[in-house]
Amino acid sequence: MLSSRSGRFRLRLLPRIIVFATVAYVLSWISGFPLQYDDEELPPSAQRPKPSLEPFPVEPDKLVVTVKTTAVDAFAKVPPMIVMTDGRYHDNLLFMGDLHMDVGIWHIFDVLDRYDRTFLDKTPEMERYRRQLDYARRSIPLSTIREEDATEEKEALRKLDKYKILRMLEKAWEMRPERKWYVFMDDDTYLARSNLLSWLGQFDNEKPVFFANPPSETVEPFAMGGSTIILSVQAMRSLFVDHEKLIPRWDSRLQARSSALDVIGTVLATETTLKMNNTWPSITGFNPNTIPYGPGMWCELMIAMHSVPSDLASDVFRFQRDREEFQHVRDPLSYADLWLHFMQPENLDKERDDWDNLSSGSDNAHWNILFEGVDKENNANRNQEPRAASGEESWESCRNSCNNSDFCVQWSYSSTEEPNYNLNPPTKCHLSRSMRFGSHVAPGREDQTTWTSGWRKDRFQAWAKQQRCKEQQN
């Protein structure tokens, strides 16, 4: 009797077990559905690029960052850079310049004091440095040494930079030898360290490597490169271990070089046959307000931006910190991310007076739209590009010209004819295939050029939504 009841119990239980197992299987199957389509399920044109960064970034203590500053700028530019550098990177952060100074607890090393007095006295390009030492000895405010003309001041500092660069490398090697990577940058450069550490993980530091993105007087987009230099430990060894006393041998040859980057590039090419690897667009002279947003830069990671004002650098720092520490975003910061944070919230639906959105700049020549009637005989490389009607009569005509050109995403109108730095003749109307924010241009004298600028943000956003380089653009 007992066995009969047990058998009936097992028979009643069996269907329940089958139902439970079936439900569990279905649930596990459904849970396996992707929350979104895998790239392999999308057409090739809609698939996201594969991640380009290795999962093993360089350890922070294996990266040395040396910042070049000047006696006249140190107190204004060094403190913000220290504040905007995570404390875990401070041990390998060095400041070097043209006068021994202390900014709080941070010492700025004078790398020009490595030249002997005879060399300093007989070298004309060292006149600024000699005068600076004299002012410091006599307690004359160093701010008074600055040239009134901005171009002359820039030229004076450019000359000193040629004599700084090799001594900076030498000093960094002495203070932090045998690290994996060495970065040398200006005091107005924003460095995205997490991106840099991940990006460098792709390369073998035991091979001689030289990264830079040279500034240039050309109109090509890579011209805006800043002066950030990255060297592997093996490249540094080639200068300071394999070639002892190499640096002094170049002292007499520095005057003939055009810039600090020309110096280091020539020395490496001559002494080690090491050539520069260009890093455009990840290292750039643009900042969030001047970046030409569009194809070619959109999905690229940002490693360093040159000529970034401190207030804007602070905004980038806070944005990067928030996404990494609080939002736990692990994707590398890209130019698309900068657009979404800095440009998308801006109200660009109405034109702005006294505003230059940089449509006509020399660094925008690559994206400037050619007008109808431009001589095709001399412009074979751009013959296939769409043309736009000239809008010279007024800013309204210029706006209409942009609206009628499918590829135009912004325009600017100048009160006087200005060059486009391309095959267009000087013009008042400037149309662009890239979107840039630009800045306010205060009206001045009556004979001064004034600007009106406008954007087709709706057109650009429609393009941006089609890009699949990361989740934020879906």
Tab-separated table of C-alpha atoms in Angstrom:
chain	number	residue	atom	x	y	z
A	1	MET	CA	0.000	0.000	0.000
A	2	LEU	CA	2.817	2.336	0.906
A	3	SER	CA	4.677	1.670	-2.355
A	4	SER	CA	1.499	2.295	-4.367
A	5	ARG	CA	0.942	5.693	-2.732
A	6	SER	CA	4.604	6.610	-3.309
A	7	GLY	CA	4.300	5.725	-6.972
A	8	ARG	CA	1.206	7.912	-7.411
A	9	PHE	CA	3.052	10.775	-5.612
A	10	ARG	CA	5.988	10.470	-8.003
A	11	LEU	CA	3.607	10.468	-10.981
A	12	ARG	CA	1.910	13.669	-9.756
A	13	LEU	CA	5.314	15.326	-9.103
A	14	LEU	CA	6.821	14.478	-12.502
A	15	PRO	CA	4.750	16.985	-14.558
A	16	ARG	CA	5.643	19.754	-12.091
A	17	ILE	CA	9.332	18.982	-12.462
A	18	ILE	CA	9.000	19.056	-16.242
A	19	VAL	CA	7.158	22.412	-16.139
A	20	PHE	CA	9.717	23.911	-13.740
A	21	ALA	CA	12.621	22.748	-15.887
A	22	THR	CA	10.964	24.130	-19.018
A	23	VAL	CA	10.353	27.541	-17.403
A	24	ALA	CA	13.924	27.676	-16.087
A	25	TYR	CA	15.291	26.871	-19.544
A	26	VAL	CA	13.141	29.536	-21.202
A	27	LEU	CA	14.154	32.145	-18.636
A	28	SER	CA	17.830	31.346	-19.070
A	29	TRP	CA	17.416	31.521	-22.837
A	30	ILE	CA	15.672	34.892	-22.664
A	31	SER	CA	18.257	36.246	-20.245
A	32	GLY	CA	20.846	35.485	-22.880
A	33	PHE	CA	19.313	38.060	-25.247
A	34	PRO	CA	21.626	41.008	-25.742
A	35	LEU	CA	20.359	44.296	-24.351
A	36	GLN	CA	21.224	45.691	-27.769
A	37	TYR	CA	22.318	44.297	-31.088
A	38	ASP	CA	25.839	42.924	-31.311
A	39	ASP	CA	27.918	44.638	-33.944
A	40	GLU	CA	28.027	41.399	-35.935
A	41	GLU	CA	24.246	41.626	-36.340
A	42	LEU	CA	24.460	45.110	-37.805
A	43	PRO	CA	25.385	45.993	-41.380
A	44	PRO	CA	29.102	46.814	-41.748
A	45	SER	CA	28.394	50.542	-42.118
A	46	ALA	CA	26.706	50.636	-38.699
A	47	GLN	CA	29.206	48.539	-36.773
A	48	ARG	CA	31.394	50.248	-34.186
A	49	PRO	CA	35.152	50.199	-34.649
A	50	LYS	CA	36.930	47.595	-32.558
A	51	PRO	CA	38.576	48.997	-29.413
A	52	SER	CA	42.094	50.118	-30.265
A	53	LEU	CA	43.474	50.133	-26.740
A	54	GLU	CA	45.168	47.230	-25.022
A	55	PRO	CA	43.728	46.053	-21.682
A	56	PHE	CA	47.098	46.497	-19.948
A	57	PRO	CA	47.841	50.211	-19.534
A	58	VAL	CA	51.233	51.497	-18.473
A	59	GLU	CA	51.618	51.722	-14.697
A	60	PRO	CA	51.330	55.366	-13.530
A	61	ASP	CA	54.716	55.246	-11.778
A	62	LYS	CA	56.375	54.246	-15.063
A	63	LEU	CA	55.362	57.483	-16.800
A	64	VAL	CA	57.324	60.708	-16.216
A	65	VAL	CA	55.669	63.977	-17.241
A	66	THR	CA	57.908	67.032	-17.522
A	67	VAL	CA	56.220	70.415	-17.913
A	68	LYS	CA	58.086	73.278	-19.563
A	69	THR	CA	57.262	76.705	-18.156
A	70	THR	CA	58.780	80.194	-18.046
A	71	ALA	CA	59.689	82.610	-15.285
A	72	VAL	CA	57.033	85.084	-16.442
A	73	ASP	CA	54.235	82.489	-16.539
A	74	ALA	CA	55.076	80.010	-13.785
A	75	PHE	CA	52.956	81.508	-11.001
A	76	ALA	CA	49.930	81.769	-13.293
A	77	LYS	CA	50.149	78.411	-15.061
A	78	VAL	CA	51.842	75.946	-12.705
A	79	PRO	CA	49.328	76.040	-9.794
A	80	PRO	CA	46.286	75.159	-11.962
A	81	MET	CA	48.207	72.289	-13.524
A	82	ILE	CA	49.121	70.881	-10.099
A	83	VAL	CA	45.527	71.171	-8.870
A	84	MET	CA	44.236	69.447	-11.998
A	85	THR	CA	46.691	66.548	-11.698
A	86	ASP	CA	45.595	63.586	-9.605
A	87	GLY	CA	47.795	63.197	-6.516
A	88	ARG	CA	48.827	59.684	-7.507
A	89	TYR	CA	50.744	61.201	-10.457
A	90	HIS	CA	52.620	63.862	-8.468
A	91	ASP	CA	55.742	61.799	-7.794
A	92	ASN	CA	56.555	61.700	-11.490
A	93	LEU	CA	55.523	65.263	-12.343
A	94	LEU	CA	58.467	67.621	-12.977
A	95	PHE	CA	58.550	71.341	-13.794
A	96	MET	CA	61.431	72.871	-15.734
A	97	GLY	CA	61.997	76.380	-16.969
A	98	ASP	CA	64.430	79.246	-17.337
A	99	LEU	CA	64.853	80.323	-13.695
A	100	HIS	CA	65.084	78.470	-10.386
A	101	MET	CA	61.781	79.182	-8.634
A	102	ASP	CA	59.497	77.700	-6.013
A	103	VAL	CA	55.733	77.618	-6.467
A	104	GLY	CA	54.532	76.469	-3.084
A	105	ILE	CA	56.276	73.179	-2.348
A	106	TRP	CA	57.067	72.624	-6.031
A	107	HIS	CA	60.477	73.544	-7.391
A	108	ILE	CA	60.939	74.682	-10.965
A	109	PHE	CA	64.344	73.708	-12.268
A	110	ASP	CA	66.315	76.127	-14.402
A	111	VAL	CA	67.694	73.929	-17.179
A	112	LEU	CA	69.517	76.801	-18.864
A	113	ASP	CA	71.938	77.073	-15.939
A	114	ARG	CA	73.674	74.012	-17.377
A	115	TYR	CA	75.343	76.167	-20.013
A	116	ASP	CA	78.653	77.713	-19.015
A	117	ARG	CA	79.021	81.464	-18.718
A	118	THR	CA	81.112	81.799	-21.859
A	119	PHE	CA	78.435	80.133	-23.973
A	120	LEU	CA	75.708	82.305	-22.431
A	121	ASP	CA	77.632	85.513	-23.086
A	122	LYS	CA	78.478	84.788	-26.719
A	123	THR	CA	75.071	83.422	-27.794
A	124	PRO	CA	72.740	86.218	-29.042
A	125	GLU	CA	69.601	84.123	-28.588
A	126	MET	CA	70.344	83.898	-24.857
A	127	GLU	CA	69.931	87.655	-24.371
A	128	ARG	CA	66.483	87.211	-22.779
A	129	TYR	CA	67.887	84.694	-20.297
A	130	ARG	CA	70.831	86.933	-19.372
A	131	ARG	CA	68.464	89.842	-18.754
A	132	GLN	CA	66.169	87.615	-16.728
A	133	LEU	CA	68.996	86.541	-14.414
A	134	ASP	CA	69.944	90.182	-13.949
A	135	TYR	CA	66.357	91.150	-13.064
A	136	ALA	CA	66.123	88.286	-10.565
A	137	ARG	CA	69.403	89.296	-8.871
A	138	ARG	CA	68.229	92.914	-8.546
A	139	SER	CA	64.680	91.953	-7.464
A	140	ILE	CA	63.115	93.663	-10.461
A	141	PRO	CA	59.621	92.225	-11.116
A	142	LEU	CA	59.946	89.644	-13.874
A	143	SER	CA	56.617	90.710	-15.333
A	144	THR	CA	58.379	93.809	-16.658
A	145	ILE	CA	60.647	91.714	-18.857
A	146	ARG	CA	57.771	90.587	-21.064
A	147	GLU	CA	57.760	92.123	-24.546
A	148	GLU	CA	54.831	94.469	-25.189
A	149	ASP	CA	54.298	93.023	-28.644
A	150	ALA	CA	52.863	89.492	-28.373
A	151	THR	CA	54.667	88.322	-31.507
A	152	GLU	CA	58.027	89.516	-30.199
A	153	GLU	CA	57.393	87.821	-26.840
A	154	LYS	CA	56.537	84.555	-28.561
A	155	GLU	CA	59.707	84.786	-30.638
A	156	ALA	CA	61.895	85.427	-27.577
A	157	LEU	CA	60.488	82.360	-25.808
A	158	ARG	CA	60.790	80.232	-28.957
A	159	LYS	CA	64.507	80.970	-29.092
A	160	LEU	CA	65.017	79.943	-25.464
A	161	ASP	CA	63.007	76.755	-25.994
A	162	LYS	CA	65.630	75.534	-28.467
A	163	TYR	CA	68.223	75.605	-25.690
A	164	LYS	CA	65.892	74.133	-23.077
A	165	ILE	CA	64.706	70.965	-24.779
A	166	LEU	CA	67.824	68.758	-24.677
A	167	ARG	CA	68.653	69.907	-21.156
A	168	MET	CA	65.098	69.078	-20.087
A	169	LEU	CA	65.480	65.542	-21.397
A	170	GLU	CA	68.834	65.253	-19.665
A	171	LYS	CA	67.458	66.505	-16.328
A	172	ALA	CA	64.405	64.232	-16.486
A	173	TRP	CA	66.650	61.213	-17.082
A	174	GLU	CA	68.869	62.167	-14.142
A	175	MET	CA	65.919	62.620	-11.780
A	176	ARG	CA	63.729	59.732	-12.974
A	177	PRO	CA	65.923	57.206	-14.857
A	178	GLU	CA	64.697	53.972	-16.377
A	179	ARG	CA	60.971	54.715	-16.445
A	180	LYS	CA	59.042	53.262	-19.361
A	181	TRP	CA	57.839	56.507	-20.966
A	182	TYR	CA	58.740	60.204	-20.829
A	183	VAL	CA	56.391	63.051	-21.785
A	184	PHE	CA	57.536	66.645	-22.336
A	185	MET	CA	54.833	69.271	-22.727
A	186	ASP	CA	54.005	72.965	-22.310
A	187	ASP	CA	52.338	74.522	-19.287
A	188	ASP	CA	49.121	75.184	-21.221
A	189	THR	CA	48.682	71.576	-22.372
A	190	TYR	CA	45.846	69.406	-21.065
A	191	LEU	CA	46.962	65.785	-20.736
A	192	ALA	CA	44.376	62.986	-20.475
A	193	ARG	CA	46.582	60.628	-18.475
A	194	SER	CA	44.211	57.652	-18.377
A	195	ASN	CA	43.955	57.751	-22.168
A	196	LEU	CA	47.711	58.143	-22.515
A	197	LEU	CA	48.510	55.258	-20.163
A	198	SER	CA	46.136	52.952	-22.036
A	199	TRP	CA	47.314	54.094	-25.458
A	200	LEU	CA	50.989	53.611	-24.593
A	201	GLY	CA	50.171	50.053	-23.511
A	202	GLN	CA	50.041	49.154	-27.202
A	203	PHE	CA	53.725	49.936	-27.735
A	204	ASP	CA	56.984	48.326	-26.665
A	205	ASN	CA	58.930	50.793	-24.552
A	206	GLU	CA	62.054	48.638	-24.973
A	207	LYS	CA	62.185	49.811	-28.574
A	208	PRO	CA	63.204	53.373	-29.492
A	209	VAL	CA	59.964	55.315	-30.011
A	210	PHE	CA	59.474	59.048	-30.625
A	211	PHE	CA	55.936	60.492	-30.754
A	212	ALA	CA	55.060	64.104	-31.524
A	213	ASN	CA	52.667	66.183	-33.574
A	214	PRO	CA	54.589	69.121	-34.967
A	215	PRO	CA	53.121	72.602	-35.247
A	216	SER	CA	53.590	74.024	-38.702
A	217	GLU	CA	52.966	77.104	-40.771
A	218	THR	CA	51.082	75.007	-43.325
A	219	VAL	CA	47.304	74.947	-43.606
A	220	GLU	CA	47.020	71.221	-43.104
A	221	PRO	CA	44.958	70.102	-40.101
A	222	PHE	CA	47.905	68.395	-38.440
A	223	ALA	CA	49.567	71.787	-38.274
A	224	MET	CA	47.852	72.440	-34.965
A	225	GLY	CA	49.959	70.045	-32.991
A	226	GLY	CA	51.285	71.837	-29.972
A	227	SER	CA	54.705	70.682	-28.830
A	228	THR	CA	54.035	67.553	-26.787
A	229	ILE	CA	56.845	65.002	-27.135
A	230	ILE	CA	56.759	61.372	-25.974
A	231	LEU	CA	59.875	59.185	-25.808
A	232	SER	CA	60.268	55.556	-24.803
A	233	VAL	CA	62.889	54.530	-22.272
A	234	GLN	CA	64.966	53.013	-25.058
A	235	ALA	CA	64.923	56.305	-26.961
A	236	MET	CA	66.136	58.056	-23.808
A	237	ARG	CA	68.866	55.460	-23.323
A	238	SER	CA	70.047	56.084	-26.866
A	239	LEU	CA	70.684	59.704	-25.884
A	240	PHE	CA	72.076	59.378	-22.372
A	241	VAL	CA	73.535	55.866	-22.119
A	242	ASP	CA	74.607	54.858	-25.614
A	243	HIS	CA	75.902	58.343	-26.479
A	244	GLU	CA	77.609	59.855	-23.460
A	245	LYS	CA	78.283	63.605	-23.563
A	246	LEU	CA	76.095	63.895	-26.655
A	247	ILE	CA	74.179	66.955	-25.467
A	248	PRO	CA	77.136	69.404	-25.174
A	249	ARG	CA	78.250	68.483	-28.687
A	250	TRP	CA	75.052	70.043	-30.021
A	251	ASP	CA	75.301	73.347	-28.168
A	252	SER	CA	76.915	75.202	-31.048
A	253	ARG	CA	74.390	73.834	-33.544
A	254	LEU	CA	71.202	74.892	-31.781
A	255	GLN	CA	71.065	78.411	-33.186
A	256	ALA	CA	70.556	77.050	-36.705
A	257	ARG	CA	67.481	75.052	-35.702
A	258	SER	CA	64.011	76.568	-36.036
A	259	SER	CA	62.311	75.246	-32.902
A	260	ALA	CA	62.643	72.932	-29.908
A	261	LEU	CA	60.926	70.147	-31.823
A	262	ASP	CA	63.309	70.685	-34.722
A	263	VAL	CA	66.191	70.305	-32.260
A	264	ILE	CA	65.079	67.009	-30.752
A	265	GLY	CA	63.951	65.652	-34.121
A	266	THR	CA	67.296	66.475	-35.729
A	267	VAL	CA	69.333	65.098	-32.828
A	268	LEU	CA	67.420	61.807	-32.754
A	269	ALA	CA	67.534	61.402	-36.531
A	270	THR	CA	71.251	62.210	-36.687
A	271	GLU	CA	72.531	60.346	-33.655
A	272	THR	CA	70.145	57.371	-33.550
A	273	THR	CA	68.321	57.372	-36.948
A	274	LEU	CA	65.059	57.525	-34.966
A	275	LYS	CA	62.241	59.250	-36.848
A	276	MET	CA	59.186	60.964	-35.435
A	277	ASN	CA	55.822	59.179	-35.378
A	278	ASN	CA	52.977	61.640	-35.938
A	279	THR	CA	50.160	61.476	-33.395
A	280	TRP	CA	47.441	63.545	-35.092
A	281	PRO	CA	44.677	63.855	-34.062
A	282	SER	CA	45.112	62.415	-30.559
A	283	ILE	CA	47.683	65.093	-29.734
A	284	THR	CA	46.429	68.387	-31.081
A	285	GLY	CA	46.682	72.138	-30.794
A	286	PHE	CA	42.907	72.453	-30.599
A	287	ASN	CA	40.813	72.763	-27.450
A	288	PRO	CA	37.079	72.045	-26.935
A	289	ASN	CA	36.151	75.500	-28.267
A	290	THR	CA	38.329	75.265	-31.385
A	291	ILE	CA	38.183	71.554	-32.298
A	292	PRO	CA	36.847	71.048	-35.854
A	293	TYR	CA	34.247	68.434	-34.912
A	294	GLY	CA	33.406	66.077	-37.736
A	295	PRO	CA	34.728	63.070	-39.683
A	296	GLY	CA	38.372	62.285	-39.083
A	297	MET	CA	38.323	63.290	-35.418
A	298	TRP	CA	34.954	62.182	-34.078
A	299	CYS	CA	35.799	58.686	-32.816
A	300	GLU	CA	39.466	59.352	-32.048
A	301	LEU	CA	40.650	59.360	-28.455
A	302	MET	CA	42.024	62.593	-27.032
A	303	ILE	CA	45.468	62.353	-25.427
A	304	ALA	CA	46.670	65.954	-25.253
A	305	MET	CA	45.345	69.373	-26.223
A	306	HIS	CA	47.673	72.339	-26.540
A	307	SER	CA	46.878	76.011	-25.795
A	308	VAL	CA	44.047	75.284	-23.353
A	309	PRO	CA	43.135	78.213	-21.058
A	310	SER	CA	43.111	77.277	-17.378
A	311	ASP	CA	39.362	77.770	-16.949
A	312	LEU	CA	38.622	75.511	-19.905
A	313	ALA	CA	41.202	72.953	-18.738
A	314	SER	CA	39.377	72.879	-15.404
A	315	ASP	CA	36.102	72.097	-17.167
A	316	VAL	CA	37.726	69.238	-19.096
A	317	PHE	CA	39.353	67.908	-15.923
A	318	ARG	CA	36.051	67.888	-14.017
A	319	PHE	CA	34.269	66.226	-16.925
A	320	GLN	CA	36.910	63.509	-17.238
A	321	ARG	CA	37.010	62.927	-13.477
A	322	ASP	CA	33.221	62.685	-13.215
A	323	ARG	CA	32.880	60.159	-16.041
A	324	GLU	CA	35.731	57.963	-14.764
A	325	GLU	CA	35.292	58.147	-10.977
A	326	PHE	CA	31.563	58.707	-10.523
A	327	GLN	CA	29.944	57.397	-13.707
A	328	HIS	CA	32.531	54.594	-13.984
A	329	VAL	CA	32.858	55.036	-17.744
A	330	ARG	CA	35.758	52.929	-18.966
A	331	ASP	CA	35.723	53.903	-22.637
A	332	PRO	CA	38.582	56.280	-23.500
A	333	LEU	CA	37.637	59.945	-23.733
A	334	SER	CA	37.070	60.837	-27.384
A	335	TYR	CA	36.419	64.007	-29.337
A	336	ALA	CA	32.819	62.842	-29.671
A	337	ASP	CA	32.566	62.931	-25.867
A	338	LEU	CA	33.893	66.487	-25.840
A	339	TRP	CA	31.254	67.501	-28.389
A	340	LEU	CA	28.470	65.937	-26.335
A	341	HIS	CA	29.602	67.682	-23.160
A	342	PHE	CA	30.722	71.086	-24.421
A	343	MET	CA	28.946	71.745	-27.718
A	344	GLN	CA	25.622	69.930	-27.594
A	345	PRO	CA	24.235	71.971	-24.658
A	346	GLU	CA	25.018	75.268	-26.425
A	347	ASN	CA	22.128	77.140	-28.024
A	348	LEU	CA	23.395	77.548	-31.569
A	349	ASP	CA	20.030	77.943	-33.293
A	350	LYS	CA	20.400	81.694	-33.728
A	351	GLU	CA	23.268	83.575	-35.330
A	352	ARG	CA	25.634	85.490	-33.035
A	353	ASP	CA	26.974	88.978	-33.644
A	354	ASP	CA	30.562	89.768	-32.636
A	355	TRP	CA	31.369	86.065	-32.731
A	356	ASP	CA	33.950	84.201	-34.805
A	357	ASN	CA	33.340	80.446	-35.089
A	358	LEU	CA	36.673	80.028	-36.923
A	359	SER	CA	35.197	79.032	-40.272
A	360	SER	CA	37.827	81.153	-42.023
A	361	GLY	CA	40.892	80.239	-39.958
A	362	SER	CA	44.057	78.851	-41.512
A	363	ASP	CA	43.583	75.712	-39.424
A	364	ASN	CA	40.135	75.241	-40.998
A	365	ALA	CA	41.280	75.256	-44.619
A	366	HIS	CA	40.847	71.477	-44.856
A	367	TRP	CA	37.137	71.788	-44.002
A	368	ASN	CA	36.348	75.095	-45.713
A	369	ILE	CA	33.836	74.679	-48.546
A	370	LEU	CA	34.883	75.862	-51.992
A	371	PHE	CA	32.640	78.244	-53.911
A	372	GLU	CA	31.231	77.761	-57.381
A	373	GLY	CA	33.518	79.058	-60.093
A	374	VAL	CA	36.816	78.268	-58.380
A	375	ASP	CA	39.354	77.318	-61.047
A	376	LYS	CA	39.202	73.540	-61.463
A	377	GLU	CA	42.435	73.432	-63.401
A	378	ASN	CA	44.470	74.216	-60.301
A	379	ASN	CA	42.546	72.205	-57.784
A	380	ALA	CA	42.450	68.604	-58.925
A	381	ASN	CA	42.545	67.269	-55.381
A	382	ARG	CA	39.248	68.949	-54.521
A	383	ASN	CA	37.389	68.760	-57.825
A	384	GLN	CA	34.958	66.144	-56.513
A	385	GLU	CA	33.900	68.195	-53.511
A	386	PRO	CA	30.470	69.865	-53.563
A	387	ARG	CA	30.513	73.606	-54.247
A	388	ALA	CA	28.435	76.339	-52.670
A	389	ALA	CA	27.143	79.650	-53.938
A	390	SER	CA	29.010	82.687	-52.707
A	391	GLY	CA	27.147	84.758	-50.124
A	392	GLU	CA	29.074	88.020	-50.280
A	393	GLU	CA	26.156	90.474	-50.140
A	394	SER	CA	25.249	90.116	-46.468
A	395	TRP	CA	25.333	87.730	-43.542
A	396	GLU	CA	21.807	86.679	-44.518
A	397	SER	CA	23.088	85.699	-47.979
A	398	CYS	CA	25.959	83.799	-46.398
A	399	ARG	CA	23.537	81.966	-44.100
A	400	ASN	CA	21.362	81.067	-47.094
A	401	SER	CA	24.394	79.769	-48.964
A	402	CYS	CA	25.153	77.461	-46.042
A	403	ASN	CA	21.532	76.334	-45.784
A	404	ASN	CA	21.530	75.444	-49.483
A	405	SER	CA	24.741	73.397	-49.227
A	406	ASP	CA	24.071	69.917	-47.858
A	407	PHE	CA	27.553	69.642	-46.365
A	408	CYS	CA	27.656	73.013	-44.610
A	409	VAL	CA	27.279	72.889	-40.830
A	410	GLN	CA	28.383	76.435	-39.995
A	411	TRP	CA	29.136	79.812	-41.545
A	412	SER	CA	30.727	83.110	-40.609
A	413	TYR	CA	30.497	86.524	-42.231
A	414	SER	CA	33.238	89.138	-41.911
A	415	SER	CA	32.819	92.860	-42.545
A	416	THR	CA	35.974	92.815	-44.686
A	417	GLU	CA	37.257	90.255	-47.155
A	418	GLU	CA	39.383	87.655	-45.405
A	419	PRO	CA	41.379	84.695	-46.786
A	420	ASN	CA	40.112	81.123	-46.521
A	421	TYR	CA	43.677	79.779	-46.818
A	422	ASN	CA	42.571	77.543	-49.661
A	423	LEU	CA	41.605	77.988	-53.299
A	424	ASN	CA	38.786	80.413	-52.544
A	425	PRO	CA	39.720	84.052	-53.128
A	426	PRO	CA	39.470	86.443	-50.168
A	427	THR	CA	35.815	86.570	-49.205
A	428	LYS	CA	33.374	87.852	-46.597
A	429	CYS	CA	31.421	84.580	-46.495
A	430	HIS	CA	33.070	81.500	-45.020
A	431	LEU	CA	31.393	78.065	-45.039
A	432	SER	CA	32.616	74.957	-43.216
A	433	ARG	CA	32.049	71.185	-43.188
A	434	SER	CA	33.267	70.993	-39.573
A	435	MET	CA	31.583	72.487	-36.520
A	436	ARG	CA	33.524	74.719	-34.148
A	437	PHE	CA	32.400	76.932	-31.290
A	438	GLY	CA	34.913	79.757	-31.527
A	439	SER	CA	34.713	82.801	-29.290
A	440	HIS	CA	33.354	86.284	-28.780
A	441	VAL	CA	35.213	89.013	-30.675
A	442	ALA	CA	34.687	92.361	-29.003
A	443	PRO	CA	33.921	95.174	-31.456
A	444	GLY	CA	36.772	97.651	-31.650
A	445	ARG	CA	37.653	100.483	-33.978
A	446	GLU	CA	35.418	101.341	-36.917
A	447	ASP	CA	38.024	100.010	-39.326
A	448	GLN	CA	38.325	96.707	-37.452
A	449	THR	CA	36.845	93.541	-38.917
A	450	THR	CA	33.610	92.427	-37.266
A	451	TRP	CA	32.097	88.944	-37.374
A	452	THR	CA	28.682	87.311	-37.422
A	453	SER	CA	28.514	83.522	-37.100
A	454	GLY	CA	25.864	80.844	-37.367
A	455	TRP	CA	25.548	77.076	-37.204
A	456	ARG	CA	23.416	74.246	-38.583
A	457	LYS	CA	23.447	72.252	-35.370
A	458	ASP	CA	20.431	70.223	-36.490
A	459	ARG	CA	22.324	69.052	-39.554
A	460	PHE	CA	25.418	68.143	-37.556
A	461	GLN	CA	23.434	66.294	-34.894
A	462	ALA	CA	21.708	64.223	-37.568
A	463	TRP	CA	25.151	63.164	-38.780
A	464	ALA	CA	26.420	62.524	-35.236
A	465	LYS	CA	23.516	60.211	-34.405
A	466	GLN	CA	24.540	57.928	-37.267
A	467	GLN	CA	28.049	57.418	-35.880
A	468	ARG	CA	28.614	54.231	-33.878
A	469	CYS	CA	32.038	54.682	-32.321
A	470	LYS	CA	30.731	54.386	-28.752
A	471	GLU	CA	27.554	53.888	-26.746
A	472	GLN	CA	26.958	57.574	-26.113
A	473	GLN	CA	26.280	58.195	-29.790
A	474	ASN	CA	23.622	55.491	-30.180
